[in-house]
Amino acid sequence: MKKLSSSAIAHPNIALIKYWGNKNQALRIPVNGSISFNLDSLFTKTEVTFISELTSDILFINGHETTGLGLDRVVSFLNIVREQAGTQSFAKVNSENNFPVGTGIASSASAFAALSLAASNAIGLDLSEKELSCLARRGSGSASRSIPEGFVEWFPGVMDTDSYAVSIAPARHWGLVDLVAVVTHEHKKVGSTAGHELANTSPLQKARVDDTKRRLDIVREAIKYHDFQAMAEMVELDSNMMHAVMMTSRPVLMYWENTSISIMKNVQKWRASGIPVCYTMDAGPNVHVITTKDYSEDIYQKLACMNGIKQIFIAAVGGKARLVND
Ligand code: DP6
């Protein structure tokens, strides 16, 4: 029996400037560039084994066999890998996350980044970081940003081969911390893939996209010079703009819960009192509260005192997707 196996680890990432809407939905070519950093303490570990005797792909997530839409998405992705490698063999995919899926921590980012690296390596493709980022993007747009290390920018590009992400600073460049305030563990009703398709139904999307270069430039510079205040204002503006688009789409996407709003208001009060802290939210009710290492314990205590927060994850800036042996 011929068996080709590889394991990889990848971190999710939090976008400081968001990806929302595609020019090409099938290829996941985004309408705008985005900037993120990887979250070091959260990860997906995925083992891919191509087995010649298998008659279809099989998927296990956190130990449970997964079928339906989750499997379909992985099969479509593995078809791209098989096409690139020129082989037919099916695979067993075993994926484990150390954080809850479907709540606003982008599990698809770490999942498809780890899957890209493990699957391409197992099948014998030797891809550059750029090629890996392009491949991961086909599985989930934000996964393109979980391939390179630290602080990352995804250039939108116009076609499959020029829409990829690069590291703009290593993880050690700036000691930021993301405290993820989990507001609910429930699976979100409308995921990001369906959400991207609605972006253009909002009259606000064009204004958001037209202003993106300015926000990207400011955040890129703020990262370079460790300018928390400049970053904070753009990060909150960008999150608010994306959620304004979501709330004015048809049908309406409303991810904010009462607790999400209370956290955002408190974060603004804390920053007004001189603490370097800001918020951002993805396609879910959780609030990512970003601060520096020096203030992370203080912010943790403040969040822990609030009602309605179920759990708090703490993550510093993380490294790139990497192969692991076992
Ligand atoms: C709100 O990358 O999850 O988190 O490409 O359909 O998998 P798909 O979408 P996804 O979208 C992420 C949207 C976001 C913003 C961001 O991470 O940039």
mmCIF file of C-alpha atoms and ligand atoms in Angstrom:
data_model
loop_
_atom_site.group_PDB
_atom_site.id
_atom_site.type_symbol
_atom_site.label_atom_id
_atom_site.label_comp_id
_atom_site.label_asym_id
_atom_site.label_seq_id
_atom_site.Cartn_x
_atom_site.Cartn_y
_atom_site.Cartn_z
ATOM 1 C CA MET A 1 0.000 0.000 0.000
ATOM 2 C CA LYS A 2 1.390 3.415 -1.003
ATOM 3 C CA LYS A 3 0.957 5.994 1.766
ATOM 4 C CA LEU A 4 2.139 9.593 1.692
ATOM 5 C CA SER A 5 1.652 11.541 4.895
ATOM 6 C CA SER A 6 2.469 15.024 6.264
ATOM 7 C CA SER A 7 1.344 17.102 9.252
ATOM 8 C CA ALA A 8 1.276 20.876 9.530
ATOM 9 C CA ILE A 9 0.335 23.522 12.067
ATOM 10 C CA ALA A 10 -1.097 26.951 11.247
ATOM 11 C CA HIS A 11 -2.451 29.792 13.366
ATOM 12 C CA PRO A 12 -5.641 31.742 12.763
ATOM 13 C CA ASN A 13 -5.136 35.458 12.170
ATOM 14 C CA ILE A 14 -6.962 38.619 13.170
ATOM 15 C CA ALA A 15 -7.453 41.172 10.415
ATOM 16 C CA LEU A 16 -6.649 44.782 11.316
ATOM 17 C CA ILE A 17 -7.902 45.802 7.862
ATOM 18 C CA LYS A 18 -10.600 43.396 6.717
ATOM 19 C CA TYR A 19 -11.272 41.302 3.648
ATOM 20 C CA TRP A 20 -14.978 41.618 2.779
ATOM 21 C CA GLY A 21 -16.218 40.884 -0.746
ATOM 22 C CA ASN A 22 -14.647 39.219 -3.788
ATOM 23 C CA LYS A 23 -13.964 40.284 -7.384
ATOM 24 C CA ASN A 24 -13.976 36.611 -8.253
ATOM 25 C CA GLN A 25 -15.906 34.496 -5.777
ATOM 26 C CA ALA A 26 -14.797 31.113 -7.190
ATOM 27 C CA LEU A 27 -11.095 32.025 -7.022
ATOM 28 C CA ARG A 28 -11.484 34.154 -3.879
ATOM 29 C CA ILE A 29 -9.855 37.223 -5.422
ATOM 30 C CA PRO A 30 -10.789 39.960 -2.915
ATOM 31 C CA VAL A 31 -12.016 43.444 -3.781
ATOM 32 C CA ASN A 32 -9.502 44.981 -1.380
ATOM 33 C CA GLY A 33 -6.192 44.244 0.311
ATOM 34 C CA SER A 34 -6.040 43.367 4.009
ATOM 35 C CA ILE A 35 -3.574 43.312 6.914
ATOM 36 C CA SER A 36 -3.552 40.878 9.836
ATOM 37 C CA PHE A 37 -1.403 39.214 12.440
ATOM 38 C CA ASN A 38 -1.251 35.550 13.357
ATOM 39 C CA LEU A 39 -2.455 34.365 16.775
ATOM 40 C CA ASP A 40 0.246 32.259 18.373
ATOM 41 C CA SER A 41 -1.581 30.329 21.122
ATOM 42 C CA LEU A 42 -4.421 29.218 18.815
ATOM 43 C CA PHE A 43 -3.784 26.667 16.114
ATOM 44 C CA THR A 44 -5.077 23.995 13.793
ATOM 45 C CA LYS A 45 -2.994 20.852 13.385
ATOM 46 C CA THR A 46 -3.773 18.804 10.297
ATOM 47 C CA GLU A 47 -2.442 15.479 9.099
ATOM 48 C CA VAL A 48 -3.031 14.520 5.464
ATOM 49 C CA THR A 49 -2.403 10.981 4.242
ATOM 50 C CA PHE A 50 -2.877 10.059 0.584
ATOM 51 C CA ILE A 51 -3.780 6.362 0.473
ATOM 52 C CA SER A 52 -4.040 4.593 -2.897
ATOM 53 C CA GLU A 53 -6.739 2.162 -1.626
ATOM 54 C CA LEU A 54 -9.204 4.929 -0.665
ATOM 55 C CA THR A 55 -12.186 5.459 -2.993
ATOM 56 C CA SER A 56 -13.015 8.950 -1.656
ATOM 57 C CA ASP A 57 -11.585 11.594 0.678
ATOM 58 C CA ILE A 58 -12.396 11.254 4.384
ATOM 59 C CA LEU A 59 -12.301 14.036 6.957
ATOM 60 C CA PHE A 60 -12.028 13.977 10.747
ATOM 61 C CA ILE A 61 -12.353 17.232 12.697
ATOM 62 C CA ASN A 62 -11.470 17.051 16.397
ATOM 63 C CA GLY A 63 -11.796 13.258 16.239
ATOM 64 C CA HIS A 64 -15.258 13.164 14.612
ATOM 65 C CA GLU A 65 -15.828 12.053 11.039
ATOM 66 C CA THR A 66 -17.273 15.023 9.114
ATOM 67 C CA THR A 67 -19.515 14.734 6.036
ATOM 68 C CA GLY A 68 -21.801 17.189 4.210
ATOM 69 C CA LEU A 69 -20.724 20.745 3.390
ATOM 70 C CA GLY A 70 -17.552 20.608 5.519
ATOM 71 C CA LEU A 71 -16.326 17.565 3.610
ATOM 72 C CA ASP A 72 -17.420 19.018 0.230
ATOM 73 C CA ARG A 73 -15.282 22.111 0.826
ATOM 74 C CA VAL A 74 -12.221 19.990 1.680
ATOM 75 C CA VAL A 75 -12.801 17.688 -1.331
ATOM 76 C CA SER A 76 -13.010 20.695 -3.700
ATOM 77 C CA PHE A 77 -9.778 21.975 -2.205
ATOM 78 C CA LEU A 78 -8.005 18.606 -2.487
ATOM 79 C CA ASN A 79 -9.129 18.465 -6.149
ATOM 80 C CA ILE A 80 -7.054 21.622 -6.744
ATOM 81 C CA VAL A 81 -4.041 20.022 -5.015
ATOM 82 C CA ARG A 82 -4.487 16.782 -7.034
ATOM 83 C CA GLU A 83 -4.733 18.770 -10.257
ATOM 84 C CA GLN A 84 -1.511 20.681 -9.455
ATOM 85 C CA ALA A 85 0.277 17.400 -8.642
ATOM 86 C CA GLY A 86 -1.232 15.466 -11.556
ATOM 87 C CA THR A 87 -2.358 12.585 -9.339
ATOM 88 C CA GLN A 88 -5.704 10.930 -8.529
ATOM 89 C CA SER A 89 -5.165 9.520 -5.049
ATOM 90 C CA PHE A 90 -7.706 10.237 -2.270
ATOM 91 C CA ALA A 91 -6.745 11.364 1.217
ATOM 92 C CA LYS A 92 -7.569 10.939 4.872
ATOM 93 C CA VAL A 93 -7.537 14.359 6.576
ATOM 94 C CA ASN A 94 -7.310 14.571 10.339
ATOM 95 C CA SER A 95 -7.694 18.105 11.680
ATOM 96 C CA GLU A 96 -7.675 19.377 15.255
ATOM 97 C CA ASN A 97 -8.301 22.892 16.589
ATOM 98 C CA ASN A 98 -7.528 24.078 20.114
ATOM 99 C CA PHE A 99 -10.321 26.717 19.907
ATOM 100 C CA PRO A 100 -14.074 26.679 19.134
ATOM 101 C CA VAL A 101 -15.089 26.895 15.464
ATOM 102 C CA GLY A 102 -17.755 29.163 13.995
ATOM 103 C CA THR A 103 -17.737 31.940 16.590
ATOM 104 C CA GLY A 104 -15.725 34.690 14.970
ATOM 105 C CA ILE A 105 -12.252 33.243 15.421
ATOM 106 C CA ALA A 106 -11.493 32.471 11.801
ATOM 107 C CA SER A 107 -11.052 28.694 12.020
ATOM 108 C CA SER A 108 -11.177 28.425 8.223
ATOM 109 C CA ALA A 109 -7.949 30.474 8.028
ATOM 110 C CA SER A 110 -5.821 28.157 10.154
ATOM 111 C CA ALA A 111 -7.657 25.083 8.801
ATOM 112 C CA PHE A 112 -6.949 25.774 5.112
ATOM 113 C CA ALA A 113 -3.435 27.100 5.780
ATOM 114 C CA ALA A 114 -2.519 23.881 7.634
ATOM 115 C CA LEU A 115 -4.312 21.762 5.004
ATOM 116 C CA SER A 116 -2.480 23.512 2.133
ATOM 117 C CA LEU A 117 0.909 22.878 3.644
ATOM 118 C CA ALA A 118 0.232 19.296 4.781
ATOM 119 C CA ALA A 119 -1.539 18.239 1.558
ATOM 120 C CA SER A 120 0.945 19.833 -0.858
ATOM 121 C CA ASN A 121 3.869 18.340 1.054
ATOM 122 C CA ALA A 122 2.296 14.874 1.323
ATOM 123 C CA ILE A 123 1.554 14.776 -2.404
ATOM 124 C CA GLY A 124 5.110 15.840 -3.272
ATOM 125 C CA LEU A 125 4.574 19.434 -4.432
ATOM 126 C CA ASP A 126 7.398 21.755 -3.437
ATOM 127 C CA LEU A 127 5.627 25.126 -3.234
ATOM 128 C CA SER A 128 7.157 28.533 -2.460
ATOM 129 C CA GLU A 129 5.537 30.609 0.308
ATOM 130 C CA LYS A 130 3.813 32.710 -2.365
ATOM 131 C CA GLU A 131 2.424 29.609 -4.101
ATOM 132 C CA LEU A 132 1.286 28.178 -0.763
ATOM 133 C CA SER A 133 -0.476 31.430 0.094
ATOM 134 C CA CYS A 134 -2.270 31.372 -3.296
ATOM 135 C CA LEU A 135 -3.265 27.750 -2.718
ATOM 136 C CA ALA A 136 -4.529 28.393 0.839
ATOM 137 C CA ARG A 137 -6.585 31.324 -0.529
ATOM 138 C CA ARG A 138 -8.553 28.909 -2.735
ATOM 139 C CA GLY A 139 -9.775 27.133 0.436
ATOM 140 C CA SER A 140 -10.511 30.295 2.422
ATOM 141 C CA GLY A 141 -9.459 33.828 1.560
ATOM 142 C CA SER A 142 -8.128 34.663 5.002
ATOM 143 C CA ALA A 143 -6.086 31.409 4.998
ATOM 144 C CA SER A 144 -3.715 33.102 2.524
ATOM 145 C CA ARG A 145 -2.698 35.331 5.465
ATOM 146 C CA SER A 146 -2.023 32.404 7.837
ATOM 147 C CA ILE A 147 0.852 31.091 5.678
ATOM 148 C CA PRO A 148 3.508 33.837 6.223
ATOM 149 C CA GLU A 149 4.789 34.817 9.644
ATOM 150 C CA GLY A 150 3.866 37.585 12.062
ATOM 151 C CA PHE A 151 2.270 40.692 10.569
ATOM 152 C CA VAL A 152 0.937 39.969 7.101
ATOM 153 C CA GLU A 153 -0.475 41.847 4.106
ATOM 154 C CA TRP A 154 -2.593 40.184 1.421
ATOM 155 C CA PHE A 155 -2.237 41.874 -1.972
ATOM 156 C CA PRO A 156 -5.597 41.492 -3.714
ATOM 157 C CA GLY A 157 -4.198 40.940 -7.223
ATOM 158 C CA VAL A 158 -6.383 40.237 -10.220
ATOM 159 C CA MET A 159 -5.845 36.528 -10.916
ATOM 160 C CA ASP A 160 -5.052 33.243 -9.247
ATOM 161 C CA THR A 161 -1.274 33.671 -9.281
ATOM 162 C CA ASP A 162 -0.993 37.255 -8.012
ATOM 163 C CA SER A 163 -3.436 37.249 -5.092
ATOM 164 C CA TYR A 164 -1.298 36.226 -2.109
ATOM 165 C CA ALA A 165 -0.030 37.383 1.268
ATOM 166 C CA VAL A 166 3.452 38.280 2.496
ATOM 167 C CA SER A 167 4.963 38.975 5.891
ATOM 168 C CA ILE A 168 5.451 42.723 6.448
ATOM 169 C CA ALA A 169 7.082 42.250 9.882
ATOM 170 C CA PRO A 170 8.139 39.219 11.927
ATOM 171 C CA ALA A 171 6.206 38.177 15.042
ATOM 172 C CA ARG A 172 8.887 39.617 17.358
ATOM 173 C CA HIS A 173 8.606 43.073 15.699
ATOM 174 C CA TRP A 174 5.858 44.336 18.052
ATOM 175 C CA GLY A 175 4.503 42.741 21.225
ATOM 176 C CA LEU A 176 0.798 43.051 20.517
ATOM 177 C CA VAL A 177 -1.700 40.779 22.238
ATOM 178 C CA ASP A 178 -5.210 39.825 21.097
ATOM 179 C CA LEU A 179 -7.658 39.024 23.909
ATOM 180 C CA VAL A 180 -10.555 37.277 22.212
ATOM 181 C CA ALA A 181 -13.686 37.861 24.279
ATOM 182 C CA VAL A 182 -16.004 34.953 23.438
ATOM 183 C CA VAL A 183 -19.589 36.142 23.665
ATOM 184 C CA THR A 184 -21.281 32.951 22.467
ATOM 185 C CA HIS A 185 -20.189 29.449 21.486
ATOM 186 C CA GLU A 186 -23.173 29.034 19.157
ATOM 187 C CA HIS A 187 -22.438 28.340 15.500
ATOM 188 C CA LYS A 188 -22.975 31.524 13.503
ATOM 189 C CA LYS A 189 -25.969 31.519 11.147
ATOM 190 C CA VAL A 190 -24.359 33.141 8.096
ATOM 191 C CA GLY A 191 -20.710 32.328 7.561
ATOM 192 C CA SER A 192 -18.194 34.519 5.752
ATOM 193 C CA THR A 193 -18.382 32.714 2.390
ATOM 194 C CA ALA A 194 -22.098 33.566 2.071
ATOM 195 C CA GLY A 195 -21.403 37.002 3.575
ATOM 196 C CA HIS A 196 -18.825 37.966 0.925
ATOM 197 C CA GLU A 197 -21.486 37.362 -1.744
ATOM 198 C CA LEU A 198 -23.803 39.885 -0.064
ATOM 199 C CA ALA A 199 -21.208 42.674 0.257
ATOM 200 C CA ASN A 200 -22.228 44.328 -3.018
ATOM 201 C CA THR A 201 -25.878 44.517 -1.986
ATOM 202 C CA SER A 202 -24.870 47.235 0.502
ATOM 203 C CA PRO A 203 -24.745 50.816 -0.839
ATOM 204 C CA LEU A 204 -21.863 51.376 1.615
ATOM 205 C CA GLN A 205 -19.513 48.730 0.160
ATOM 206 C CA LYS A 206 -18.192 51.004 -2.610
ATOM 207 C CA ALA A 207 -17.284 53.744 -0.125
ATOM 208 C CA ARG A 208 -15.565 51.174 2.113
ATOM 209 C CA VAL A 209 -13.537 49.719 -0.748
ATOM 210 C CA ASP A 210 -12.651 53.149 -2.227
ATOM 211 C CA ASP A 211 -11.156 54.216 1.130
ATOM 212 C CA THR A 212 -9.198 51.002 1.753
ATOM 213 C CA LYS A 213 -5.824 52.126 0.376
ATOM 214 C CA ARG A 214 -5.754 54.983 2.897
ATOM 215 C CA ARG A 215 -6.514 52.647 5.815
ATOM 216 C CA LEU A 216 -3.973 50.071 4.631
ATOM 217 C CA ASP A 217 -1.262 52.741 4.318
ATOM 218 C CA ILE A 218 -1.917 54.103 7.806
ATOM 219 C CA VAL A 219 -1.982 50.656 9.464
ATOM 220 C CA ARG A 220 1.148 49.480 7.577
ATOM 221 C CA GLU A 221 3.020 52.588 8.779
ATOM 222 C CA ALA A 222 1.612 52.277 12.307
ATOM 223 C CA ILE A 223 2.927 48.708 12.515
ATOM 224 C CA LYS A 224 6.321 49.790 11.176
ATOM 225 C CA TYR A 225 6.704 52.556 13.806
ATOM 226 C CA HIS A 226 4.785 50.883 16.694
ATOM 227 C CA ASP A 227 2.256 53.733 16.614
ATOM 228 C CA PHE A 228 -0.605 52.216 18.623
ATOM 229 C CA GLN A 229 -2.878 55.266 18.568
ATOM 230 C CA ALA A 230 -2.800 55.600 14.761
ATOM 231 C CA MET A 231 -3.373 51.859 14.385
ATOM 232 C CA ALA A 232 -6.225 51.823 16.920
ATOM 233 C CA GLU A 233 -8.250 54.509 15.148
ATOM 234 C CA MET A 234 -7.974 52.774 11.747
ATOM 235 C CA VAL A 235 -8.617 49.277 13.123
ATOM 236 C CA GLU A 236 -11.839 50.360 14.812
ATOM 237 C CA LEU A 237 -12.911 52.422 11.789
ATOM 238 C CA ASP A 238 -12.249 49.458 9.493
ATOM 239 C CA SER A 239 -14.215 47.036 11.674
ATOM 240 C CA ASN A 240 -17.094 49.509 11.986
ATOM 241 C CA MET A 241 -17.112 50.064 8.209
ATOM 242 C CA MET A 242 -17.241 46.329 7.497
ATOM 243 C CA HIS A 243 -20.057 45.853 10.005
ATOM 244 C CA ALA A 244 -21.886 48.869 8.542
ATOM 245 C CA VAL A 245 -21.728 47.074 5.165
ATOM 246 C CA MET A 246 -22.966 43.856 6.785
ATOM 247 C CA MET A 247 -25.838 45.634 8.539
ATOM 248 C CA THR A 248 -26.906 47.352 5.296
ATOM 249 C CA SER A 249 -26.689 44.226 3.095
ATOM 250 C CA ARG A 250 -29.744 42.353 1.816
ATOM 251 C CA PRO A 251 -30.475 40.201 3.714
ATOM 252 C CA VAL A 252 -29.129 42.063 6.734
ATOM 253 C CA LEU A 253 -26.155 40.548 8.538
ATOM 254 C CA MET A 254 -26.132 41.630 12.178
ATOM 255 C CA TYR A 255 -23.395 39.945 14.191
ATOM 256 C CA TRP A 256 -23.302 42.327 17.172
ATOM 257 C CA GLU A 257 -24.783 41.144 20.469
ATOM 258 C CA ASN A 258 -25.444 43.369 23.486
ATOM 259 C CA THR A 259 -22.244 42.144 25.125
ATOM 260 C CA SER A 260 -20.239 42.886 21.951
ATOM 261 C CA ILE A 261 -21.420 46.518 22.100
ATOM 262 C CA SER A 262 -20.650 46.825 25.839
ATOM 263 C CA ILE A 263 -17.101 45.568 25.213
ATOM 264 C CA MET A 264 -16.532 47.991 22.307
ATOM 265 C CA LYS A 265 -17.758 50.944 24.412
ATOM 266 C CA ASN A 266 -15.554 49.952 27.352
ATOM 267 C CA VAL A 267 -12.514 49.578 25.093
ATOM 268 C CA GLN A 268 -13.028 53.145 23.872
ATOM 269 C CA LYS A 269 -13.268 54.374 27.485
ATOM 270 C CA TRP A 270 -10.108 52.482 28.440
ATOM 271 C CA ARG A 271 -8.222 53.984 25.485
ATOM 272 C CA ALA A 272 -9.456 57.492 26.387
ATOM 273 C CA SER A 273 -7.915 56.917 29.839
ATOM 274 C CA GLY A 274 -4.497 56.357 28.215
ATOM 275 C CA ILE A 275 -4.346 52.557 27.763
ATOM 276 C CA PRO A 276 -3.199 51.310 24.330
ATOM 277 C CA VAL A 277 -6.206 49.168 23.451
ATOM 278 C CA CYS A 278 -8.613 48.844 20.519
ATOM 279 C CA TYR A 279 -11.297 46.469 19.286
ATOM 280 C CA THR A 280 -12.138 44.667 16.065
ATOM 281 C CA MET A 281 -14.853 42.132 15.177
ATOM 282 C CA ASP A 282 -15.009 39.525 12.409
ATOM 283 C CA ALA A 283 -18.117 37.763 11.088
ATOM 284 C CA GLY A 284 -19.361 36.799 14.531
ATOM 285 C CA PRO A 285 -20.275 38.300 17.918
ATOM 286 C CA ASN A 286 -16.855 37.866 19.596
ATOM 287 C CA VAL A 287 -14.753 40.948 20.162
ATOM 288 C CA HIS A 288 -11.009 40.899 19.571
ATOM 289 C CA VAL A 289 -9.482 43.312 22.075
ATOM 290 C CA ILE A 290 -5.983 44.265 20.986
ATOM 291 C CA THR A 291 -3.431 45.705 23.365
ATOM 292 C CA THR A 292 0.287 45.468 24.156
ATOM 293 C CA LYS A 293 1.995 42.846 26.346
ATOM 294 C CA ASP A 294 2.463 45.418 29.152
ATOM 295 C CA TYR A 295 -1.283 45.986 29.429
ATOM 296 C CA SER A 296 -2.635 42.532 28.612
ATOM 297 C CA GLU A 297 -3.075 41.421 32.258
ATOM 298 C CA ASP A 298 -4.839 44.666 33.130
ATOM 299 C CA ILE A 299 -7.208 44.343 30.139
ATOM 300 C CA TYR A 300 -7.796 40.666 30.916
ATOM 301 C CA GLN A 301 -8.894 41.597 34.465
ATOM 302 C CA LYS A 302 -11.144 44.357 33.152
ATOM 303 C CA LEU A 303 -12.815 41.997 30.648
ATOM 304 C CA ALA A 304 -13.132 39.245 33.274
ATOM 305 C CA CYS A 305 -15.213 41.643 35.417
ATOM 306 C CA MET A 306 -17.763 42.170 32.626
ATOM 307 C CA ASN A 307 -21.053 40.274 32.372
ATOM 308 C CA GLY A 308 -21.768 38.102 29.343
ATOM 309 C CA ILE A 309 -18.233 37.081 28.378
ATOM 310 C CA LYS A 310 -18.082 33.263 28.260
ATOM 311 C CA GLN A 311 -14.348 32.817 27.801
ATOM 312 C CA ILE A 312 -11.247 34.857 26.979
ATOM 313 C CA PHE A 313 -8.460 33.575 24.722
ATOM 314 C CA ILE A 314 -5.107 35.353 24.864
ATOM 315 C CA ALA A 315 -2.760 35.292 21.884
ATOM 316 C CA ALA A 316 0.450 37.134 21.086
ATOM 317 C CA VAL A 317 1.676 37.560 17.501
ATOM 318 C CA GLY A 318 2.322 34.149 15.962
ATOM 319 C CA GLY A 319 4.622 32.518 13.442
ATOM 320 C CA LYS A 320 4.070 31.039 10.018
ATOM 321 C CA ALA A 321 2.427 27.782 8.970
ATOM 322 C CA ARG A 322 4.921 24.952 9.431
ATOM 323 C CA LEU A 323 5.356 21.223 8.964
ATOM 324 C CA VAL A 324 5.547 19.070 12.090
ATOM 325 C CA ASN A 325 6.890 15.555 12.494
ATOM 326 C CA ASP A 326 4.794 12.745 13.924
HETATM 327 C C1 DP6 B 1 -14.692 39.012 8.484
HETATM 328 O O1 DP6 B 1 -11.655 34.104 4.772
HETATM 329 O O2 DP6 B 1 -13.492 33.374 6.321
HETATM 330 O O3 DP6 B 1 -12.959 37.491 9.012
HETATM 331 O O4 DP6 B 1 -12.862 33.053 1.844
HETATM 332 O O5 DP6 B 1 -15.236 32.568 2.259
HETATM 333 O O6 DP6 B 1 -13.489 31.455 3.668
HETATM 334 P P1 DP6 B 1 -13.887 32.672 2.875
HETATM 335 O O7 DP6 B 1 -14.003 33.862 3.908
HETATM 336 P P2 DP6 B 1 -13.077 34.185 5.143
HETATM 337 O O8 DP6 B 1 -13.468 35.712 5.397
HETATM 338 C C2 DP6 B 1 -12.921 36.420 6.454
HETATM 339 C C3 DP6 B 1 -13.770 37.586 6.733
HETATM 340 C C4 DP6 B 1 -13.423 38.336 7.997
HETATM 341 C C5 DP6 B 1 -12.412 39.445 7.718
HETATM 342 C C6 DP6 B 1 -10.980 39.020 7.547
HETATM 343 O O9 DP6 B 1 -10.518 38.060 8.188
HETATM 344 O O10 DP6 B 1 -10.282 39.714 6.786
#
